[in-house]
GROMACS .gro file of C-alpha atoms in nm:
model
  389
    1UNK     CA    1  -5.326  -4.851   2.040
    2UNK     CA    2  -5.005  -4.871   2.229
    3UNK     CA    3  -5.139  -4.599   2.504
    4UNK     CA    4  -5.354  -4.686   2.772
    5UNK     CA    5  -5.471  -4.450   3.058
    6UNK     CA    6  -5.603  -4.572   3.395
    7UNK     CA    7  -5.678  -4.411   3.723
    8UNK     CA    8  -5.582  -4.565   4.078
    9UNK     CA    9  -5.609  -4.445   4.440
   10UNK     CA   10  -5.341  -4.286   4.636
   11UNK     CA   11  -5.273  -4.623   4.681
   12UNK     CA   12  -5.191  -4.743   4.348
   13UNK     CA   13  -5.497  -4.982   4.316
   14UNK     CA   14  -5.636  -4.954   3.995
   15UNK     CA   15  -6.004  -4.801   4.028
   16UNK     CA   16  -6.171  -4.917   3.665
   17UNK     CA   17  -6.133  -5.029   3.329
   18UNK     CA   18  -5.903  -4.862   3.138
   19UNK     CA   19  -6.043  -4.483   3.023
   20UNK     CA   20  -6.218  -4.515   2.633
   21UNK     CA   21  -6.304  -4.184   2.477
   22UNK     CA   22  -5.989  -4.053   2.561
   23UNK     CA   23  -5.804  -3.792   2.308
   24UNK     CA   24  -5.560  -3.524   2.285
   25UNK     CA   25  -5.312  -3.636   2.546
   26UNK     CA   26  -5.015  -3.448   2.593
   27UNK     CA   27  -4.743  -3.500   2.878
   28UNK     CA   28  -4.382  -3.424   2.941
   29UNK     CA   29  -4.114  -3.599   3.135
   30UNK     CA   30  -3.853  -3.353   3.298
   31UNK     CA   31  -3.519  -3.418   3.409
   32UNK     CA   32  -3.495  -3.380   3.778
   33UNK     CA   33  -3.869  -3.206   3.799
   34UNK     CA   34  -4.198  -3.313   3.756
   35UNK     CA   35  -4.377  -3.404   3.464
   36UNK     CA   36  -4.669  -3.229   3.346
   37UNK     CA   37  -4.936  -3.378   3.163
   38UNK     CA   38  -5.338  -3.346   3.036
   39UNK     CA   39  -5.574  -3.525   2.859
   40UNK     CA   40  -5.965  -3.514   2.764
   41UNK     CA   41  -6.178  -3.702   2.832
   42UNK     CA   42  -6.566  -3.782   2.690
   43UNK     CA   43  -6.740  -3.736   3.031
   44UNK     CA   44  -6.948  -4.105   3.055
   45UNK     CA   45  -7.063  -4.164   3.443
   46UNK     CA   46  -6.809  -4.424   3.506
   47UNK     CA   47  -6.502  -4.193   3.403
   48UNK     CA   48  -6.630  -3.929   3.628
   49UNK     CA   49  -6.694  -4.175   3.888
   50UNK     CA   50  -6.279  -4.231   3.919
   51UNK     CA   51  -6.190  -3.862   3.921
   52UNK     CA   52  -6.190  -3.806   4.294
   53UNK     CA   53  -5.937  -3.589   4.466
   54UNK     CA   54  -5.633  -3.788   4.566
   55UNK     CA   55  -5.660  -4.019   4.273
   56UNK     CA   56  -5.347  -4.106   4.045
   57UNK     CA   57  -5.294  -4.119   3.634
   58UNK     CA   58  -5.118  -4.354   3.471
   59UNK     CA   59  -4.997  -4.343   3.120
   60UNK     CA   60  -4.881  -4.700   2.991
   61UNK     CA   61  -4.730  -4.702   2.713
   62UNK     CA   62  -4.611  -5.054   2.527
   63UNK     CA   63  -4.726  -5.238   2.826
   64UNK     CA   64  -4.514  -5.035   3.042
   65UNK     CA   65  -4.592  -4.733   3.293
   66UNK     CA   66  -4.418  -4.470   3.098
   67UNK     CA   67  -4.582  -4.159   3.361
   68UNK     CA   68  -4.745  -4.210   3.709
   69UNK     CA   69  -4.840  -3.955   3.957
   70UNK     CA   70  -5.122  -3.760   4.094
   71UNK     CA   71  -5.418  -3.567   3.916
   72UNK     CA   72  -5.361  -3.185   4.002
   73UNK     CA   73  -5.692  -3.070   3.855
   74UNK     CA   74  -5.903  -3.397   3.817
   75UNK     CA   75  -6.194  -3.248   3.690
   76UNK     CA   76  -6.179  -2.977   3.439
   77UNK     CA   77  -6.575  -3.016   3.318
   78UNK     CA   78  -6.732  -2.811   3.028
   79UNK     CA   79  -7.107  -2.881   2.850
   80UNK     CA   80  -7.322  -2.683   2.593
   81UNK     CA   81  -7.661  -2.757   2.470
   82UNK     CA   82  -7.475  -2.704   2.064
   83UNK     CA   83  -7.219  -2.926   2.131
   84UNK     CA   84  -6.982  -2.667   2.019
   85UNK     CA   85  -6.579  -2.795   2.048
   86UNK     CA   86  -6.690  -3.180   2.135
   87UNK     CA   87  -6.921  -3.071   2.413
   88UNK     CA   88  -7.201  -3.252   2.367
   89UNK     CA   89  -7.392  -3.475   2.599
   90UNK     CA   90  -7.253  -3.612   2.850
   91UNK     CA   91  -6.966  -3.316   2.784
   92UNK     CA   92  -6.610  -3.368   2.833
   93UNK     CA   93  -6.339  -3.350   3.094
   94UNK     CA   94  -5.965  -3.234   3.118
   95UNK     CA   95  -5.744  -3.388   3.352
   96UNK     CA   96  -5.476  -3.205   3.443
   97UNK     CA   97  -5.198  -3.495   3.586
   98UNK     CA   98  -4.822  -3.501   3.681
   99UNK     CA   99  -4.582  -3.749   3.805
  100UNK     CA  100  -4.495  -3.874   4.182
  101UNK     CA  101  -4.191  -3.650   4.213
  102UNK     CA  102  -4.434  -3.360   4.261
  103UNK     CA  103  -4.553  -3.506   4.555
  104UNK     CA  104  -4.258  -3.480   4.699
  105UNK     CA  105  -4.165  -3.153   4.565
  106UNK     CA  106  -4.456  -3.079   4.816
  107UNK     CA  107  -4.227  -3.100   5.100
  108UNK     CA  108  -3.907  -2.897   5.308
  109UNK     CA  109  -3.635  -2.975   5.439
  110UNK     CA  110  -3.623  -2.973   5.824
  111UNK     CA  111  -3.301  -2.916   6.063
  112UNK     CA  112  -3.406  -3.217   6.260
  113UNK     CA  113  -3.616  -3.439   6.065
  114UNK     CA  114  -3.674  -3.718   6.348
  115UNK     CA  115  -3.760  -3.426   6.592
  116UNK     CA  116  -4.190  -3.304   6.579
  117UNK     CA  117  -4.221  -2.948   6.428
  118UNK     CA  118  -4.258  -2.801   6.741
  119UNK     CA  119  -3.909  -2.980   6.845
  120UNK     CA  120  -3.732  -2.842   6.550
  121UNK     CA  121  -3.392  -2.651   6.645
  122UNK     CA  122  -3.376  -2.257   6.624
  123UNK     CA  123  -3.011  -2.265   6.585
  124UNK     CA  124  -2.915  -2.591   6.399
  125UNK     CA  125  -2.923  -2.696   5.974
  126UNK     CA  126  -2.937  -3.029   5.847
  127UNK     CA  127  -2.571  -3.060   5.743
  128UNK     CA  128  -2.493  -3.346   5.521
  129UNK     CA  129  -2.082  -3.319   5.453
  130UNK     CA  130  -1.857  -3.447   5.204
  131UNK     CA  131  -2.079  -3.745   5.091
  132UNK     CA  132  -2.120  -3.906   4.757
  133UNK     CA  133  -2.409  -3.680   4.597
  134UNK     CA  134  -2.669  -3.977   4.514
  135UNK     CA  135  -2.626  -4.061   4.939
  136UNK     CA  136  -2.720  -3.703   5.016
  137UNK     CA  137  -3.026  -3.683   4.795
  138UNK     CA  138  -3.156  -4.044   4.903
  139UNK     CA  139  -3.093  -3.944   5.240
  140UNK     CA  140  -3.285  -3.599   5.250
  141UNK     CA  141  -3.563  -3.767   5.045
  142UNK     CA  142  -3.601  -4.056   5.294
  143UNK     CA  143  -3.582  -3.887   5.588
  144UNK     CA  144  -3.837  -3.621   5.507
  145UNK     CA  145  -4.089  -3.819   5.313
  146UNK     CA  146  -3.996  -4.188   5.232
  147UNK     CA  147  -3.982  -4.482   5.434
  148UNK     CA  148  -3.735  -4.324   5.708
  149UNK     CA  149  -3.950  -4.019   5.773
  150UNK     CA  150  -4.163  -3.943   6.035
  151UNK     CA  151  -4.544  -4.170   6.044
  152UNK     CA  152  -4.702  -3.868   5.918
  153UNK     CA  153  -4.480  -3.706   5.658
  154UNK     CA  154  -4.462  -4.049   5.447
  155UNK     CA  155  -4.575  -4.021   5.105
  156UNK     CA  156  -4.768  -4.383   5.058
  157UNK     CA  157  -4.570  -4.634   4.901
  158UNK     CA  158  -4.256  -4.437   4.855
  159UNK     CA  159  -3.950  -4.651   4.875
  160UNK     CA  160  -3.606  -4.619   4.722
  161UNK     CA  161  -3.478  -4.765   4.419
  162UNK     CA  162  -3.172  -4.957   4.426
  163UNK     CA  163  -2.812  -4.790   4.484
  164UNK     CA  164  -2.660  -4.691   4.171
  165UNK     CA  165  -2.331  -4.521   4.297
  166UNK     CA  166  -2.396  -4.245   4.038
  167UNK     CA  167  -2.240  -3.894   4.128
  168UNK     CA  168  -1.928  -3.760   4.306
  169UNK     CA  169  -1.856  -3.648   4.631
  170UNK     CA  170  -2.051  -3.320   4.776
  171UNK     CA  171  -2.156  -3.139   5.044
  172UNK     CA  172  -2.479  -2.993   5.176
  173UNK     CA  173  -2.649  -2.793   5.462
  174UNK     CA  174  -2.990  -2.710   5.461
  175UNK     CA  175  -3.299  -2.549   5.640
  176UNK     CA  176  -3.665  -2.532   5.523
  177UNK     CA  177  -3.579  -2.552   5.202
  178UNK     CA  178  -3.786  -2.681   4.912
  179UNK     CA  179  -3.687  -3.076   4.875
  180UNK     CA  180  -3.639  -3.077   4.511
  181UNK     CA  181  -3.464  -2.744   4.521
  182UNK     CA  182  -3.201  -2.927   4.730
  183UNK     CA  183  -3.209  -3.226   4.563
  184UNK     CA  184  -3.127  -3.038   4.267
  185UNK     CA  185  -2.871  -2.799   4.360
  186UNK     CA  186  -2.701  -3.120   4.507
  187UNK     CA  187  -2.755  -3.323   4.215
  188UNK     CA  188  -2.588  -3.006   3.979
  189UNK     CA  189  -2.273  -3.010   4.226
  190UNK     CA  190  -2.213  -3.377   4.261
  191UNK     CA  191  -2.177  -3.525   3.896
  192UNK     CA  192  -2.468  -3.328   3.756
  193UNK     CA  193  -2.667  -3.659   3.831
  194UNK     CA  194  -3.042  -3.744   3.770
  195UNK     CA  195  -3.323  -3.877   3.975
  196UNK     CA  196  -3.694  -4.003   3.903
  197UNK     CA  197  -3.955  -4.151   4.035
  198UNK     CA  198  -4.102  -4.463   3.854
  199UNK     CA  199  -4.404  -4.729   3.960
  200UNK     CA  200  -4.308  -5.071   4.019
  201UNK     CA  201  -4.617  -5.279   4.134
  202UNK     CA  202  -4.741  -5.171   4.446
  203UNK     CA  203  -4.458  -4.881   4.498
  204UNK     CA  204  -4.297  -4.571   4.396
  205UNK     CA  205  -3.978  -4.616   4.355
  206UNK     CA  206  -3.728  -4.274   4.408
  207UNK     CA  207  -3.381  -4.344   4.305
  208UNK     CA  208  -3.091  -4.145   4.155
  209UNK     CA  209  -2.849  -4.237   3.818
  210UNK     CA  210  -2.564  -4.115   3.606
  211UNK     CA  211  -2.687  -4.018   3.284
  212UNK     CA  212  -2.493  -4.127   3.002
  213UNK     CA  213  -2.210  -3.965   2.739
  214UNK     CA  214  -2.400  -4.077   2.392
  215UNK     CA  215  -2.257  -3.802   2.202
  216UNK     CA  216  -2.112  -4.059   1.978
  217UNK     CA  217  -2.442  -4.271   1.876
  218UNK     CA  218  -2.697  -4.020   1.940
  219UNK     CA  219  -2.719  -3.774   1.671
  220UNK     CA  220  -2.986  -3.545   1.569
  221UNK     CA  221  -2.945  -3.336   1.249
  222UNK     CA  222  -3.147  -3.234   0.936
  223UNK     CA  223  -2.994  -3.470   0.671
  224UNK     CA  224  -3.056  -3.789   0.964
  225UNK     CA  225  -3.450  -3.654   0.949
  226UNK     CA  226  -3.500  -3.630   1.326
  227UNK     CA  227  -3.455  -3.254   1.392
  228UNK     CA  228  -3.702  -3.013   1.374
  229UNK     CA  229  -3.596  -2.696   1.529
  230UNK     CA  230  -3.272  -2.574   1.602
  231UNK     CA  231  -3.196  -2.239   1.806
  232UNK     CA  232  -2.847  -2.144   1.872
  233UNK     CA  233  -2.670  -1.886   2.076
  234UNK     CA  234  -2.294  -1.878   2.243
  235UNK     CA  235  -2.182  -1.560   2.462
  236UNK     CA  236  -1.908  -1.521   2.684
  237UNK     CA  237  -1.928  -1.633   2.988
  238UNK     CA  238  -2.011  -1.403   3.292
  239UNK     CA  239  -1.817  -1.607   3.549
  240UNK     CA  240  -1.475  -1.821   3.554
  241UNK     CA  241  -1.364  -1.811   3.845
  242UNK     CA  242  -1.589  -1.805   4.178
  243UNK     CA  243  -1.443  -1.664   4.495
  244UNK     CA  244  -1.639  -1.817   4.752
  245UNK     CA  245  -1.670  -1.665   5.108
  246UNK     CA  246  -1.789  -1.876   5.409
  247UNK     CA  247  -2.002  -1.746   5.736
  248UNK     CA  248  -1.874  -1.431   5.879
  249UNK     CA  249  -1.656  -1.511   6.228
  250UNK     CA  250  -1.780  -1.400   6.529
  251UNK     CA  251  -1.593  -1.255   6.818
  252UNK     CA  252  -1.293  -1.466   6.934
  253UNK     CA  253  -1.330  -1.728   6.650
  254UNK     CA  254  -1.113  -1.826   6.367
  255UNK     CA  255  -1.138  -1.619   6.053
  256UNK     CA  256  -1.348  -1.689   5.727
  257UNK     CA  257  -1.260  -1.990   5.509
  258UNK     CA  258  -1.214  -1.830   5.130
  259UNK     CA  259  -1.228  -2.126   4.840
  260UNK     CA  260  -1.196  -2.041   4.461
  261UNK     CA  261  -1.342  -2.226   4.172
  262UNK     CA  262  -1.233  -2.194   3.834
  263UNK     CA  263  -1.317  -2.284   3.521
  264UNK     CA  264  -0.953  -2.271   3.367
  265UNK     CA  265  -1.115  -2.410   2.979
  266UNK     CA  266  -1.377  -2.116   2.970
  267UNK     CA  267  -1.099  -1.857   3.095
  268UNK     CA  268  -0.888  -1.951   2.864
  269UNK     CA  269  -1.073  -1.953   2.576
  270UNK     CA  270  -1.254  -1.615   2.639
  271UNK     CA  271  -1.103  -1.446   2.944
  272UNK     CA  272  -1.105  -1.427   3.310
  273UNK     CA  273  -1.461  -1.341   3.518
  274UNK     CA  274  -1.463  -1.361   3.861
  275UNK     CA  275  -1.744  -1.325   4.067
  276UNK     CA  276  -1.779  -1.297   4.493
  277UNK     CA  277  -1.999  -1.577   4.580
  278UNK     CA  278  -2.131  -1.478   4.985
  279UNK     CA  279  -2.200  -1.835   5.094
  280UNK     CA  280  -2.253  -1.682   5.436
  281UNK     CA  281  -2.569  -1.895   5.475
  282UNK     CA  282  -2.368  -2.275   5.363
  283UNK     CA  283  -2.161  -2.494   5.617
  284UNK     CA  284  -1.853  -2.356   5.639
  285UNK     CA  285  -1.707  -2.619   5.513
  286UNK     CA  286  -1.433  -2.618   5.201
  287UNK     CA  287  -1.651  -2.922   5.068
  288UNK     CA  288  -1.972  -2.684   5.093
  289UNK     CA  289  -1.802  -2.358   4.970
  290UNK     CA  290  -1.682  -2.562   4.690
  291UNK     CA  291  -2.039  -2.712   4.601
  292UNK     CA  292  -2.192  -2.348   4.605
  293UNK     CA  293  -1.903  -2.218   4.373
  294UNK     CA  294  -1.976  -2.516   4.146
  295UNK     CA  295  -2.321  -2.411   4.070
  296UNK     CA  296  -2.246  -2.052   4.050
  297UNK     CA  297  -2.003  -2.165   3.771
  298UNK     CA  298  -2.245  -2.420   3.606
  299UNK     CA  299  -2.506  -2.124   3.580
  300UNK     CA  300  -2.257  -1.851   3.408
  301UNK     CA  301  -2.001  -2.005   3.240
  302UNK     CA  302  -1.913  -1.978   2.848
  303UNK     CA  303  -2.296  -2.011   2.827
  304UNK     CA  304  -2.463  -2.206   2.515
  305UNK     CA  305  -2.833  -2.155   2.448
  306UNK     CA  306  -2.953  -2.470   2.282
  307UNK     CA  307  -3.294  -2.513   2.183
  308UNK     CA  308  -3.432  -2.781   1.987
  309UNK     CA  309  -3.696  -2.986   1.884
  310UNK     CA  310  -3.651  -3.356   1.744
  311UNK     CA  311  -3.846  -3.682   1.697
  312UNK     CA  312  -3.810  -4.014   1.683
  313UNK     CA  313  -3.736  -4.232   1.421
  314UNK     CA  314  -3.663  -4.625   1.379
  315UNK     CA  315  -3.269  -4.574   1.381
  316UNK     CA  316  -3.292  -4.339   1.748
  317UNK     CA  317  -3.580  -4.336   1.989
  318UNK     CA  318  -3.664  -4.162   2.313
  319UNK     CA  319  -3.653  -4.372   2.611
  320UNK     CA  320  -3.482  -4.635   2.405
  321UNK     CA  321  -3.157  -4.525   2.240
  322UNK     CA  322  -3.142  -4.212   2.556
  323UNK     CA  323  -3.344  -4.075   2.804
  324UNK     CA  324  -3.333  -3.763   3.037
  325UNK     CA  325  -3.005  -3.574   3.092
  326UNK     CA  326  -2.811  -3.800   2.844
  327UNK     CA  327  -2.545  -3.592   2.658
  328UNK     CA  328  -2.661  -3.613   2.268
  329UNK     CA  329  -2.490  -3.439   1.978
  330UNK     CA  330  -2.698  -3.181   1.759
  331UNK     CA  331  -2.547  -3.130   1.428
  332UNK     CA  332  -2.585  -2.742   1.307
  333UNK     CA  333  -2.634  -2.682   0.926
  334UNK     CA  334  -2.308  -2.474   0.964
  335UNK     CA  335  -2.110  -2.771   1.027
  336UNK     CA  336  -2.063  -2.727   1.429
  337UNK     CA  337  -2.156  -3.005   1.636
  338UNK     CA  338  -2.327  -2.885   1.999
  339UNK     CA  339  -2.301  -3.150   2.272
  340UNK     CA  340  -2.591  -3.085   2.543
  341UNK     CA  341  -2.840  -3.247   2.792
  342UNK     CA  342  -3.199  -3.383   2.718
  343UNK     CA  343  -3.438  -3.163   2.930
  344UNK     CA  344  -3.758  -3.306   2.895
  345UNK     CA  345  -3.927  -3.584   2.603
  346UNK     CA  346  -4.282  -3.472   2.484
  347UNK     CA  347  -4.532  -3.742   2.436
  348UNK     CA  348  -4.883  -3.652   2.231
  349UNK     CA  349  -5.122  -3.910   2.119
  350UNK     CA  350  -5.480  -3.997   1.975
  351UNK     CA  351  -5.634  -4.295   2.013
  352UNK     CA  352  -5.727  -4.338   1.595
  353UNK     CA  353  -5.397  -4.125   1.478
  354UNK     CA  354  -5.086  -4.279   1.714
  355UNK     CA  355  -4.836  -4.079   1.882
  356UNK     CA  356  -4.556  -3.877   1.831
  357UNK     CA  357  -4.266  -3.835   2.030
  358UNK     CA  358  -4.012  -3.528   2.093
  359UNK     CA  359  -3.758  -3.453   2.281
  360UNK     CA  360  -3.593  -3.128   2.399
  361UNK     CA  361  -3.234  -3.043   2.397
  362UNK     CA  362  -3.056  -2.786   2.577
  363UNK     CA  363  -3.344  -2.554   2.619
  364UNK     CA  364  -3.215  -2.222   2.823
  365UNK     CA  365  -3.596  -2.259   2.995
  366UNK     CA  366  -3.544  -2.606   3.093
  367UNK     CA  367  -3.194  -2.624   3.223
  368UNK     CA  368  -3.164  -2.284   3.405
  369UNK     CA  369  -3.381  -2.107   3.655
  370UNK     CA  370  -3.468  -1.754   3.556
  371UNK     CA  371  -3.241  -1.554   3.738
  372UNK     CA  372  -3.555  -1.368   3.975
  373UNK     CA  373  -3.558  -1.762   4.068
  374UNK     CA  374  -3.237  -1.807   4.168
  375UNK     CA  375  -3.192  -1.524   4.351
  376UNK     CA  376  -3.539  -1.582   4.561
  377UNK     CA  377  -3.391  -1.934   4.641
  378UNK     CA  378  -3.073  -1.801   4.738
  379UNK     CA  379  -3.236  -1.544   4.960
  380UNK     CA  380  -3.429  -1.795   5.139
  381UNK     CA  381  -3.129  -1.994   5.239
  382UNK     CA  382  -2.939  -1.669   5.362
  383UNK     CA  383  -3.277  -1.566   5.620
  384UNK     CA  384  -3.261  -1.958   5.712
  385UNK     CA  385  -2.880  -1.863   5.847
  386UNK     CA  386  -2.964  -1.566   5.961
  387UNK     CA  387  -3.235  -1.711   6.199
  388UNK     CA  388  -2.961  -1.958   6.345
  389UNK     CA  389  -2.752  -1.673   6.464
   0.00000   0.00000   0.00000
């Protein structure tokens, strides 16, 4: 079997054999959020003896850890005296795991990261300006969990992964903010860029990259045999051009810095939608006003829904031929060819059947926050401005 499941501490030291009686496991690698994962397990002493709070699951796959992070529900434990659904003595056990970048979506950003949390600044954001979008994320992971972070805010083990120089330049300011919500909304406005977390050894690794144009070599369509579902749906876009407004000027100051962005293709192919952006709670700087307009655009404009399902074959394989947020083409049975990201690959195995491997493609659910979301992050941001004033 080329899947192998074993459990280690928090810090990464493996705690047993690898698990036997293992079946149905089922997990999903996201681009730029956790993964989510589960599997059940036949409840023998020495299994339950490694799920202790705290404790990690790692799914190897070929040799290679293809998902590592911490066991959300470590013990999911069911019994009868029939035996009904595989419950039999000694019972069984569902492990509910996910990956190490939920450990540090556990954390916010603060103003002043070096300062205690009873030093932190009433008045002050951590502003992070025109910088080169993989920098900015590195920095705000490292300085509020990794290595550079204060003694007790270090996740164990956490470094960084080598430079890349993936992304463009960006801005950011920030203030108690969800760190992946940041990371993301500076990943979207810098190159649309990816990050992960992956374990090397004795440490997680966190590190950003570009993901890659393979529009050209990786196809998916019926007559190829590795497309399952296909859902398709173009509108017209509810924003082209974003008119941007900075903080409000107070008494005696200079007046408010106003920065449009425009998406002249979608305008011109449908027609012209603008849309006031109050970025009252950003820097007010043009590099920031321009990031917020960016992803104001990037959520509204000339939308596509794209949903499909495909699987591997020998000729194009998950993880070998692309991985998350590559570009890949999806051929319609209509004859239009849809260019759009991978959102998440879908592993399921059994230990006596195999695996099977798919992948997701533009999925509306995946790539966009519903809009309730959006607007509750945005919200927060604002009241973090508002208390500075």
């Amino acid at each position: 079997m080329a899947v192998q499941l074993l459990i280690t501490d928090r810090n990464l030291v493996v705690q047993g054999d690898p698990l036997i009686g293992w079946r149905g496991l089922d997990a999903t690698l996201k681009f730029n959020e956790p993964a989510s994962g589960s599997v059940t397990l036949t409840a023998y002493p020495e299994v339950m003896a490694q799920l202790q709070p705290g404790n990690r699951m790692a799914v190897v796959r070929d040799g290679s850890i293809w998902c590592a992070g911490p066991m959300e529900i470590p013990t999911d434990f069911t019994w009868s005296v029939s035996g009904d659904g595989g419950e039999a003595d000694p019972g069984r056990v569902v492990v509910n795991f996910t990956d190490d970048l939920a450990t540090i979506a556990g954390y916010i950003t603060w103003p002043t990261p070096a300062n205690a949390w009873t030093a932190q600044p009433a008045n002050q954001w951590r502003a992070i300006p025109s910088a080169n979008s993989e920098t900015i994320i590195r920095t705000l992971v490292n300085e509020n969990c990794g290595p550079g972070a204060r003694t007790e805010r270090r996740v164990p083990h956490l470094v960084l992964d080598g430079v890349t120089g993936a992304g463009s330049s960006t801005s950011v300011s920030t203030r108690f903010e969800p760190l992946l919500d940041t990371c993301r909304r500076v990943a979207l406005a810098g190159g649309r860029i990816g990050f992960r977390t992956r374990q090397v050894g004795n440490q997680i690794m966190f590190g950003c990259y570009q993901p890659a144009d393979l529009t050209a070599t990786a196809r998916f369509s019926a007559g190829l045999g590795n497309l399952r579902y296909l859902g398709f749906k173009q509108s017209a876009p509810t924003i082209t051009h974003a008119l941007v407004a900075g903080t409000e000027p107070e008494s005696g100051t200079t007046g408010r810095t106003y920065v449009q962005v425009a998406d002249s293709t979608a305008a011109g192919n449908w027609w012209r939608v603008e849309k006031y952006v109050d970025s009252s709670e950003a820097n007010d700087s043009a590099g920031e006003l321009t990031a917020a307009g960016t992803v104001e655009i990037a959520d509204g404009a000339a939308p596509i829904e794209l949903s499909t399902v495909t699987v591997d074959t020998e000729d194009l394989k998950a993880g070998r031929d692309f991985g998350l947020g590559d570009k890949v083409t999806i051929a319609l049975p209509t004859g239009l060819e849809v260019a759009d990201l991978v959102r998440s690959i879908h592993l399921q195995a059994e230990p006596d059947s195999g695996e099977y491997i798919t992948t997701l493609v533009g999925s509306p659910e995946a790539s966009t926050d519903p809009q309730m979301v959006r607007v509750i992050r945005t919200l927060g941001r604002r009241l973090g401005r508002l208390e500075t004033r």
